[in-house]
């Protein structure tokens, strides 16, 4: 390193010296030569550069394993006036979550209370740059992401912009029960209702559907070709349907359980308020090893235009398209049988709401 | 190399020991030291790197390629230096408001465990609302725009914003009070607790059934892999999850075993569905006209707004509403002071410009529409960071040692009028990232309830931890361990406004950080 000036060196020396005074209360022992020889420089931070689609990126990676339980009263990103055709609600911010929490507490209101932390691996901070029409290089976006993440994420989600891909899975009989309850049907009258009969025929077959952020009332994920922002609902997108692996039903179910633009599928609600999802599990609940069960590609970003961010969960060089404003990416990773969804909820949870897991010890389950 | 460093003035205060000859203290003597300390401030100084150069090397990218950072221009000057262009003298602290470094215990550091002494560093501290970082930082978030700039001369704008927020919270509270007025909140809670017993039982059942489904699915996968392409001459291997046509009387053992595993999986799936259904029914148990799910949600919401109810008709003297009212008082104080012509003690202007020589990999779309990874070349990026009106008033750091290593508690109170990040040499703020009214209120650790522990592991990695809240200390913990806040009044990039950003009321209830050598 070439020489430079250190104007505050006396002050720093004083401070550093003072810190060592404190440490001196514990005994210091010299290291032997062989111990010293084993020490090498630790690459805690690396920087990566890449270019794509006219953008330049610089990513600062921090090598770390982090376990935490945190409660946050309010998270609000992109809080500005917005009224575009693809703005799906009157919410004031692109991302607005109250009582946000990472991690959970088991047996929360007892002396056996146990913290189950949220796990994060290798967080990073990334900048996107672009040369504008006048030839000036500008900051186009910034994102905070995680190499892998696993655990319970809770909150009162008032609005969300970005990708939130989950899987709803359950039994057709569950759907039938709910349908009968909502439509005041019984076992006999059910047979005269086409949707109810179809669900009856499906029996206990497992049905599932990918769900995304959607516009309430229609299930639209885009308006005029532009992705929606400030979503307050999640559900089966317009034109998509519940599916099944059951051979007898696989042909029938998409036709009867399709959202045709009215946020229903087989007469069941297909769009659900985000506020109903008070807790979701990020990553694979069944794989405690973060290397396997941790969800990849999760990030929060802010950008002034449609910035494609590298998808770190992708094995084939994909980029995640984002739009101007704040953006949260809880997208699925992998394909087919190896797909890991950021969260999986049972059909019951989707229909009735996913209760919040406790995130505080004691009486309060949130807001501590 | 040009140096522009003048008049660094250290004032040492209240330091009786320093007038005598300096002698080394042994550990025992160090342990007895308390009450002595130094106060210092820096007056009328500036630093400008000028044309001097400095380089940071040794950094690498994820592939191990080296990169360098050339620091072209760094400066520390007084507020109003026009990002270092003027040699505006800076002042950090005053004789009445100095930095202090001392050993503290007892009433001087009430959070410390009894009998513990700590080395304490504090930054200049003011009590008036304009220079108290917490109060001014709070006001600046609600204000949004940078006070004094065109269109931002009414300091009560913040007051209007927080009143709107408070009104919204109170509307929610009133609706909940009205909903359960005839029930009473203690009765409500009692009913929730009773109904939750069934939920817990059924949650356990769902968990058990989920495990069973996963196990049978795994068996089905294994047996499918071992199953033959054709069984008993006539039956072709079906799709995964479907059975051979010979059912449970297949002669081929592998085919029969697979068919059996399909049945087992379906059985477990049915049991899981039944368990989920039962759990859903438990959440749907009605009392007072509302499902358990709704009642629990409402009770949690009310508790969050007003604190856990202690009466059938609860008060609202703690919780988020009271916190917002307290914040409103601070906002009003700052706004009133500004209306009365009050001004802040000037902060610092701090900046650095650098060029990164960075390996960069090109990605592009090929003729088939696939994104392909291309060559890695070296990119030279210009990067600048400027802070305007930077203050660190009211921050502190307490450090002490015990048998588990270095312990501490810290409060970082950082405010800056503007943070400007640029990637262009000849351009304006319309091309840069500009964060106005940036406030970091970061509190890590509490000496008695959650001391911050810092250590270096045997392999050279760093470890930082905050012990978890426990059943035994949770009430004191939630009252005394401070929360953190990060807010930006307004963020713009390339001239596009992205509004305010806030992470408010963040408490880390447990933290364990271990650094890892990269690349893994």
PDB file of C-alpha atoms in Angstrom, chain B residues 201-397:
ATOM      1  CA  UNK B 201     -52.653 -31.179  20.293  1.00  0.00           C
ATOM      2  CA  UNK B 202     -53.636 -31.137  16.651  1.00  0.00           C
ATOM      3  CA  UNK B 203     -50.493 -29.322  15.588  1.00  0.00           C
ATOM      4  CA  UNK B 204     -48.534 -32.181  17.086  1.00  0.00           C
ATOM      5  CA  UNK B 205     -50.656 -34.626  15.149  1.00  0.00           C
ATOM      6  CA  UNK B 206     -50.100 -32.756  11.880  1.00  0.00           C
ATOM      7  CA  UNK B 207     -46.398 -32.745  12.554  1.00  0.00           C
ATOM      8  CA  UNK B 208     -46.423 -36.506  13.133  1.00  0.00           C
ATOM      9  CA  UNK B 209     -48.456 -37.157  10.005  1.00  0.00           C
ATOM     10  CA  UNK B 210     -46.194 -34.888   7.959  1.00  0.00           C
ATOM     11  CA  UNK B 211     -43.194 -36.926   9.031  1.00  0.00           C
ATOM     12  CA  UNK B 212     -45.024 -40.127   8.113  1.00  0.00           C
ATOM     13  CA  UNK B 213     -45.901 -38.793   4.669  1.00  0.00           C
ATOM     14  CA  UNK B 214     -42.294 -37.813   4.065  1.00  0.00           C
ATOM     15  CA  UNK B 215     -41.107 -41.239   5.141  1.00  0.00           C
ATOM     16  CA  UNK B 216     -43.549 -43.133   2.935  1.00  0.00           C
ATOM     17  CA  UNK B 217     -42.794 -40.810   0.019  1.00  0.00           C
ATOM     18  CA  UNK B 218     -39.115 -41.606   0.437  1.00  0.00           C
ATOM     19  CA  UNK B 219     -39.833 -45.325   0.476  1.00  0.00           C
ATOM     20  CA  UNK B 220     -41.967 -44.958  -2.623  1.00  0.00           C
ATOM     21  CA  UNK B 221     -39.119 -43.143  -4.403  1.00  0.00           C
ATOM     22  CA  UNK B 222     -36.612 -45.814  -3.450  1.00  0.00           C
ATOM     23  CA  UNK B 223     -38.846 -48.666  -4.540  1.00  0.00           C
ATOM     24  CA  UNK B 224     -39.809 -46.938  -7.757  1.00  0.00           C
ATOM     25  CA  UNK B 225     -36.149 -46.655  -8.650  1.00  0.00           C
ATOM     26  CA  UNK B 226     -35.732 -50.389  -8.064  1.00  0.00           C
ATOM     27  CA  UNK B 227     -38.909 -51.402  -9.826  1.00  0.00           C
ATOM     28  CA  UNK B 228     -38.670 -53.201 -13.215  1.00  0.00           C
ATOM     29  CA  UNK B 229     -39.571 -51.736 -16.614  1.00  0.00           C
ATOM     30  CA  UNK B 230     -42.114 -54.518 -17.006  1.00  0.00           C
ATOM     31  CA  UNK B 231     -43.687 -56.656 -14.332  1.00  0.00           C
ATOM     32  CA  UNK B 232     -45.156 -60.106 -14.799  1.00  0.00           C
ATOM     33  CA  UNK B 233     -44.649 -59.877 -18.596  1.00  0.00           C
ATOM     34  CA  UNK B 234     -47.626 -57.609 -19.255  1.00  0.00           C
ATOM     35  CA  UNK B 235     -47.498 -54.652 -16.920  1.00  0.00           C
ATOM     36  CA  UNK B 236     -45.347 -51.697 -18.002  1.00  0.00           C
ATOM     37  CA  UNK B 237     -43.743 -49.521 -15.369  1.00  0.00           C
ATOM     38  CA  UNK B 238     -46.263 -46.814 -14.494  1.00  0.00           C
ATOM     39  CA  UNK B 239     -45.607 -43.141 -13.846  1.00  0.00           C
ATOM     40  CA  UNK B 240     -44.270 -42.367 -10.403  1.00  0.00           C
ATOM     41  CA  UNK B 241     -47.106 -42.441  -7.897  1.00  0.00           C
ATOM     42  CA  UNK B 242     -49.226 -44.820  -9.951  1.00  0.00           C
ATOM     43  CA  UNK B 243     -49.360 -48.579  -9.520  1.00  0.00           C
ATOM     44  CA  UNK B 244     -48.564 -51.509 -11.757  1.00  0.00           C
ATOM     45  CA  UNK B 245     -51.707 -53.033 -13.171  1.00  0.00           C
ATOM     46  CA  UNK B 246     -51.100 -56.254 -11.252  1.00  0.00           C
ATOM     47  CA  UNK B 247     -51.927 -54.464  -8.030  1.00  0.00           C
ATOM     48  CA  UNK B 248     -51.046 -56.237  -4.857  1.00  0.00           C
ATOM     49  CA  UNK B 249     -50.768 -59.666  -6.448  1.00  0.00           C
ATOM     50  CA  UNK B 250     -47.789 -58.933  -8.685  1.00  0.00           C
ATOM     51  CA  UNK B 251     -45.463 -61.865  -8.889  1.00  0.00           C
ATOM     52  CA  UNK B 252     -42.470 -59.611  -9.329  1.00  0.00           C
ATOM     53  CA  UNK B 253     -41.434 -58.768  -5.758  1.00  0.00           C
ATOM     54  CA  UNK B 254     -40.003 -55.336  -6.586  1.00  0.00           C
ATOM     55  CA  UNK B 255     -43.171 -54.322  -8.423  1.00  0.00           C
ATOM     56  CA  UNK B 256     -45.326 -55.624  -5.627  1.00  0.00           C
ATOM     57  CA  UNK B 257     -43.242 -53.799  -3.023  1.00  0.00           C
ATOM     58  CA  UNK B 258     -43.542 -50.577  -5.003  1.00  0.00           C
ATOM     59  CA  UNK B 259     -47.315 -50.958  -5.323  1.00  0.00           C
ATOM     60  CA  UNK B 260     -47.536 -51.495  -1.579  1.00  0.00           C
ATOM     61  CA  UNK B 261     -45.511 -48.348  -0.972  1.00  0.00           C
ATOM     62  CA  UNK B 262     -47.941 -46.382  -3.134  1.00  0.00           C
ATOM     63  CA  UNK B 263     -50.789 -47.615  -0.962  1.00  0.00           C
ATOM     64  CA  UNK B 264     -48.885 -46.702   2.185  1.00  0.00           C
ATOM     65  CA  UNK B 265     -48.185 -43.233   0.847  1.00  0.00           C
ATOM     66  CA  UNK B 266     -51.824 -42.691  -0.063  1.00  0.00           C
ATOM     67  CA  UNK B 267     -52.888 -43.884   3.373  1.00  0.00           C
ATOM     68  CA  UNK B 268     -50.513 -41.495   5.094  1.00  0.00           C
ATOM     69  CA  UNK B 269     -51.622 -38.707   2.799  1.00  0.00           C
ATOM     70  CA  UNK B 270     -55.204 -39.340   3.844  1.00  0.00           C
ATOM     71  CA  UNK B 271     -54.222 -39.291   7.483  1.00  0.00           C
ATOM     72  CA  UNK B 272     -52.337 -36.040   6.973  1.00  0.00           C
ATOM     73  CA  UNK B 273     -55.345 -34.511   5.268  1.00  0.00           C
ATOM     74  CA  UNK B 274     -57.525 -35.595   8.174  1.00  0.00           C
ATOM     75  CA  UNK B 275     -55.055 -34.113  10.653  1.00  0.00           C
ATOM     76  CA  UNK B 276     -54.902 -30.824   8.729  1.00  0.00           C
ATOM     77  CA  UNK B 277     -58.647 -30.751   8.594  1.00  0.00           C
ATOM     78  CA  UNK B 278     -58.859 -31.347  12.328  1.00  0.00           C
ATOM     79  CA  UNK B 279     -56.329 -28.564  12.934  1.00  0.00           C
ATOM     80  CA  UNK B 280     -58.307 -26.221  10.732  1.00  0.00           C
ATOM     81  CA  UNK B 281     -61.421 -27.047  12.692  1.00  0.00           C
ATOM     82  CA  UNK B 282     -59.608 -26.281  15.941  1.00  0.00           C
ATOM     83  CA  UNK B 283     -58.672 -22.858  14.622  1.00  0.00           C
ATOM     84  CA  UNK B 284     -62.279 -22.333  13.588  1.00  0.00           C
ATOM     85  CA  UNK B 285     -63.802 -22.915  17.038  1.00  0.00           C
ATOM     86  CA  UNK B 286     -66.249 -20.095  17.654  1.00  0.00           C
ATOM     87  CA  UNK B 287     -66.680 -17.970  20.788  1.00  0.00           C
ATOM     88  CA  UNK B 288     -68.316 -14.595  21.014  1.00  0.00           C
ATOM     89  CA  UNK B 289     -69.153 -14.866  17.318  1.00  0.00           C
ATOM     90  CA  UNK B 290     -65.542 -15.105  16.136  1.00  0.00           C
ATOM     91  CA  UNK B 291     -63.248 -17.988  15.208  1.00  0.00           C
ATOM     92  CA  UNK B 292     -60.236 -18.762  17.342  1.00  0.00           C
ATOM     93  CA  UNK B 293     -57.982 -17.599  14.521  1.00  0.00           C
ATOM     94  CA  UNK B 294     -59.723 -14.233  14.418  1.00  0.00           C
ATOM     95  CA  UNK B 295     -59.778 -13.859  18.200  1.00  0.00           C
ATOM     96  CA  UNK B 296     -56.098 -14.725  18.556  1.00  0.00           C
ATOM     97  CA  UNK B 297     -55.212 -12.320  15.761  1.00  0.00           C
ATOM     98  CA  UNK B 298     -57.261  -9.545  17.338  1.00  0.00           C
ATOM     99  CA  UNK B 299     -55.823 -10.122  20.792  1.00  0.00           C
ATOM    100  CA  UNK B 300     -52.271 -10.085  19.434  1.00  0.00           C
ATOM    101  CA  UNK B 301     -53.003  -6.927  17.487  1.00  0.00           C
ATOM    102  CA  UNK B 302     -54.423  -5.182  20.523  1.00  0.00           C
ATOM    103  CA  UNK B 303     -51.491  -6.309  22.676  1.00  0.00           C
ATOM    104  CA  UNK B 304     -49.089  -4.991  20.102  1.00  0.00           C
ATOM    105  CA  UNK B 305     -50.854  -1.630  20.055  1.00  0.00           C
ATOM    106  CA  UNK B 306     -51.528  -1.223  23.772  1.00  0.00           C
ATOM    107  CA  UNK B 307     -49.595  -3.895  25.667  1.00  0.00           C
ATOM    108  CA  UNK B 308     -51.017  -7.113  27.088  1.00  0.00           C
ATOM    109  CA  UNK B 309     -54.444  -6.357  28.593  1.00  0.00           C
ATOM    110  CA  UNK B 310     -54.635  -6.580  32.387  1.00  0.00           C
ATOM    111  CA  UNK B 311     -58.329  -5.716  32.721  1.00  0.00           C
ATOM    112  CA  UNK B 312     -61.561  -6.513  30.906  1.00  0.00           C
ATOM    113  CA  UNK B 313     -61.565  -2.898  29.676  1.00  0.00           C
ATOM    114  CA  UNK B 314     -57.857  -2.391  29.179  1.00  0.00           C
ATOM    115  CA  UNK B 315     -55.918   0.842  29.142  1.00  0.00           C
ATOM    116  CA  UNK B 316     -53.455   1.742  26.424  1.00  0.00           C
ATOM    117  CA  UNK B 317     -50.461   3.138  28.262  1.00  0.00           C
ATOM    118  CA  UNK B 318     -47.753   0.985  26.706  1.00  0.00           C
ATOM    119  CA  UNK B 319     -47.350  -0.632  23.313  1.00  0.00           C
ATOM    120  CA  UNK B 320     -47.000   0.886  19.895  1.00  0.00           C
ATOM    121  CA  UNK B 321     -49.612   3.609  20.339  1.00  0.00           C
ATOM    122  CA  UNK B 322     -47.931   4.971  23.451  1.00  0.00           C
ATOM    123  CA  UNK B 323     -44.548   4.671  21.748  1.00  0.00           C
ATOM    124  CA  UNK B 324     -45.855   6.673  18.819  1.00  0.00           C
ATOM    125  CA  UNK B 325     -47.249   9.278  21.210  1.00  0.00           C
ATOM    126  CA  UNK B 326     -43.844   9.531  22.866  1.00  0.00           C
ATOM    127  CA  UNK B 327     -42.255   9.882  19.451  1.00  0.00           C
ATOM    128  CA  UNK B 328     -44.772  12.557  18.601  1.00  0.00           C
ATOM    129  CA  UNK B 329     -43.631  14.570  21.620  1.00  0.00           C
ATOM    130  CA  UNK B 330     -40.075  14.472  20.296  1.00  0.00           C
ATOM    131  CA  UNK B 331     -41.217  15.429  16.812  1.00  0.00           C
ATOM    132  CA  UNK B 332     -43.146  18.414  18.189  1.00  0.00           C
ATOM    133  CA  UNK B 333     -40.168  19.526  20.264  1.00  0.00           C
ATOM    134  CA  UNK B 334     -37.854  19.507  17.256  1.00  0.00           C
ATOM    135  CA  UNK B 335     -40.405  21.209  15.017  1.00  0.00           C
ATOM    136  CA  UNK B 336     -41.032  23.915  17.612  1.00  0.00           C
ATOM    137  CA  UNK B 337     -37.312  24.523  18.104  1.00  0.00           C
ATOM    138  CA  UNK B 338     -36.838  24.918  14.366  1.00  0.00           C
ATOM    139  CA  UNK B 339     -39.842  27.218  14.115  1.00  0.00           C
ATOM    140  CA  UNK B 340     -38.268  29.330  16.836  1.00  0.00           C
ATOM    141  CA  UNK B 341     -35.150  29.729  14.764  1.00  0.00           C
ATOM    142  CA  UNK B 342     -33.061  27.073  16.492  1.00  0.00           C
ATOM    143  CA  UNK B 343     -30.096  25.609  14.653  1.00  0.00           C
ATOM    144  CA  UNK B 344     -28.036  22.464  15.002  1.00  0.00           C
ATOM    145  CA  UNK B 345     -24.369  22.258  15.893  1.00  0.00           C
ATOM    146  CA  UNK B 346     -22.649  21.751  12.573  1.00  0.00           C
ATOM    147  CA  UNK B 347     -21.532  18.269  11.650  1.00  0.00           C
ATOM    148  CA  UNK B 348     -18.826  16.983   9.379  1.00  0.00           C
ATOM    149  CA  UNK B 349     -18.485  16.577   5.654  1.00  0.00           C
ATOM    150  CA  UNK B 350     -16.744  13.296   4.914  1.00  0.00           C
ATOM    151  CA  UNK B 351     -15.991  11.799   1.556  1.00  0.00           C
ATOM    152  CA  UNK B 352     -13.834   9.497  -0.483  1.00  0.00           C
ATOM    153  CA  UNK B 353     -13.429   8.820  -4.177  1.00  0.00           C
ATOM    154  CA  UNK B 354     -12.003   5.573  -5.445  1.00  0.00           C
ATOM    155  CA  UNK B 355     -11.410   3.526  -8.539  1.00  0.00           C
ATOM    156  CA  UNK B 356     -12.055  -0.200  -8.397  1.00  0.00           C
ATOM    157  CA  UNK B 357     -10.119  -2.472 -10.735  1.00  0.00           C
ATOM    158  CA  UNK B 358     -12.502  -5.363 -10.645  1.00  0.00           C
ATOM    159  CA  UNK B 359     -12.705  -8.679 -12.537  1.00  0.00           C
ATOM    160  CA  UNK B 360     -16.079  -8.668 -14.242  1.00  0.00           C
ATOM    161  CA  UNK B 361     -17.859 -11.518 -15.979  1.00  0.00           C
ATOM    162  CA  UNK B 362     -20.073 -10.735 -18.961  1.00  0.00           C
ATOM    163  CA  UNK B 363     -23.454 -12.431 -19.291  1.00  0.00           C
ATOM    164  CA  UNK B 364     -25.462 -12.188 -22.494  1.00  0.00           C
ATOM    165  CA  UNK B 365     -28.360 -13.759 -24.342  1.00  0.00           C
ATOM    166  CA  UNK B 366     -27.420 -16.129 -27.157  1.00  0.00           C
ATOM    167  CA  UNK B 367     -29.303 -16.801 -30.366  1.00  0.00           C
ATOM    168  CA  UNK B 368     -31.534 -19.346 -28.652  1.00  0.00           C
ATOM    169  CA  UNK B 369     -32.602 -16.932 -25.986  1.00  0.00           C
ATOM    170  CA  UNK B 370     -30.460 -18.574 -23.327  1.00  0.00           C
ATOM    171  CA  UNK B 371     -28.341 -16.511 -20.991  1.00  0.00           C
ATOM    172  CA  UNK B 372     -24.727 -17.549 -21.255  1.00  0.00           C
ATOM    173  CA  UNK B 373     -21.703 -16.752 -19.164  1.00  0.00           C
ATOM    174  CA  UNK B 374     -18.934 -15.053 -21.135  1.00  0.00           C
ATOM    175  CA  UNK B 375     -15.403 -13.897 -20.566  1.00  0.00           C
ATOM    176  CA  UNK B 376     -14.048 -12.267 -17.443  1.00  0.00           C
ATOM    177  CA  UNK B 377     -12.243  -8.992 -18.016  1.00  0.00           C
ATOM    178  CA  UNK B 378     -11.095  -6.192 -15.765  1.00  0.00           C
ATOM    179  CA  UNK B 379     -13.474  -3.291 -15.199  1.00  0.00           C
ATOM    180  CA  UNK B 380     -12.372   0.072 -13.817  1.00  0.00           C
ATOM    181  CA  UNK B 381     -15.211   1.591 -11.826  1.00  0.00           C
ATOM    182  CA  UNK B 382     -15.247   5.050 -10.351  1.00  0.00           C
ATOM    183  CA  UNK B 383     -17.041   5.192  -7.016  1.00  0.00           C
ATOM    184  CA  UNK B 384     -17.591   8.059  -4.604  1.00  0.00           C
ATOM    185  CA  UNK B 385     -19.246   8.370  -1.210  1.00  0.00           C
ATOM    186  CA  UNK B 386     -19.989  11.701   0.429  1.00  0.00           C
ATOM    187  CA  UNK B 387     -21.610  12.434   3.767  1.00  0.00           C
ATOM    188  CA  UNK B 388     -22.917  15.919   4.461  1.00  0.00           C
ATOM    189  CA  UNK B 389     -23.701  17.167   7.951  1.00  0.00           C
ATOM    190  CA  UNK B 390     -22.556  13.951   9.589  1.00  0.00           C
ATOM    191  CA  UNK B 391     -22.906  13.706  13.397  1.00  0.00           C
ATOM    192  CA  UNK B 392     -22.305  10.952  15.896  1.00  0.00           C
ATOM    193  CA  UNK B 393     -23.683  12.656  18.980  1.00  0.00           C
ATOM    194  CA  UNK B 394     -24.994  10.619  21.879  1.00  0.00           C
ATOM    195  CA  UNK B 395     -23.279   7.340  21.015  1.00  0.00           C
ATOM    196  CA  UNK B 396     -21.469   5.162  23.527  1.00  0.00           C
ATOM    197  CA  UNK B 397     -19.472   1.980  23.815  1.00  0.00           C
TER     198      UNK B 397
END
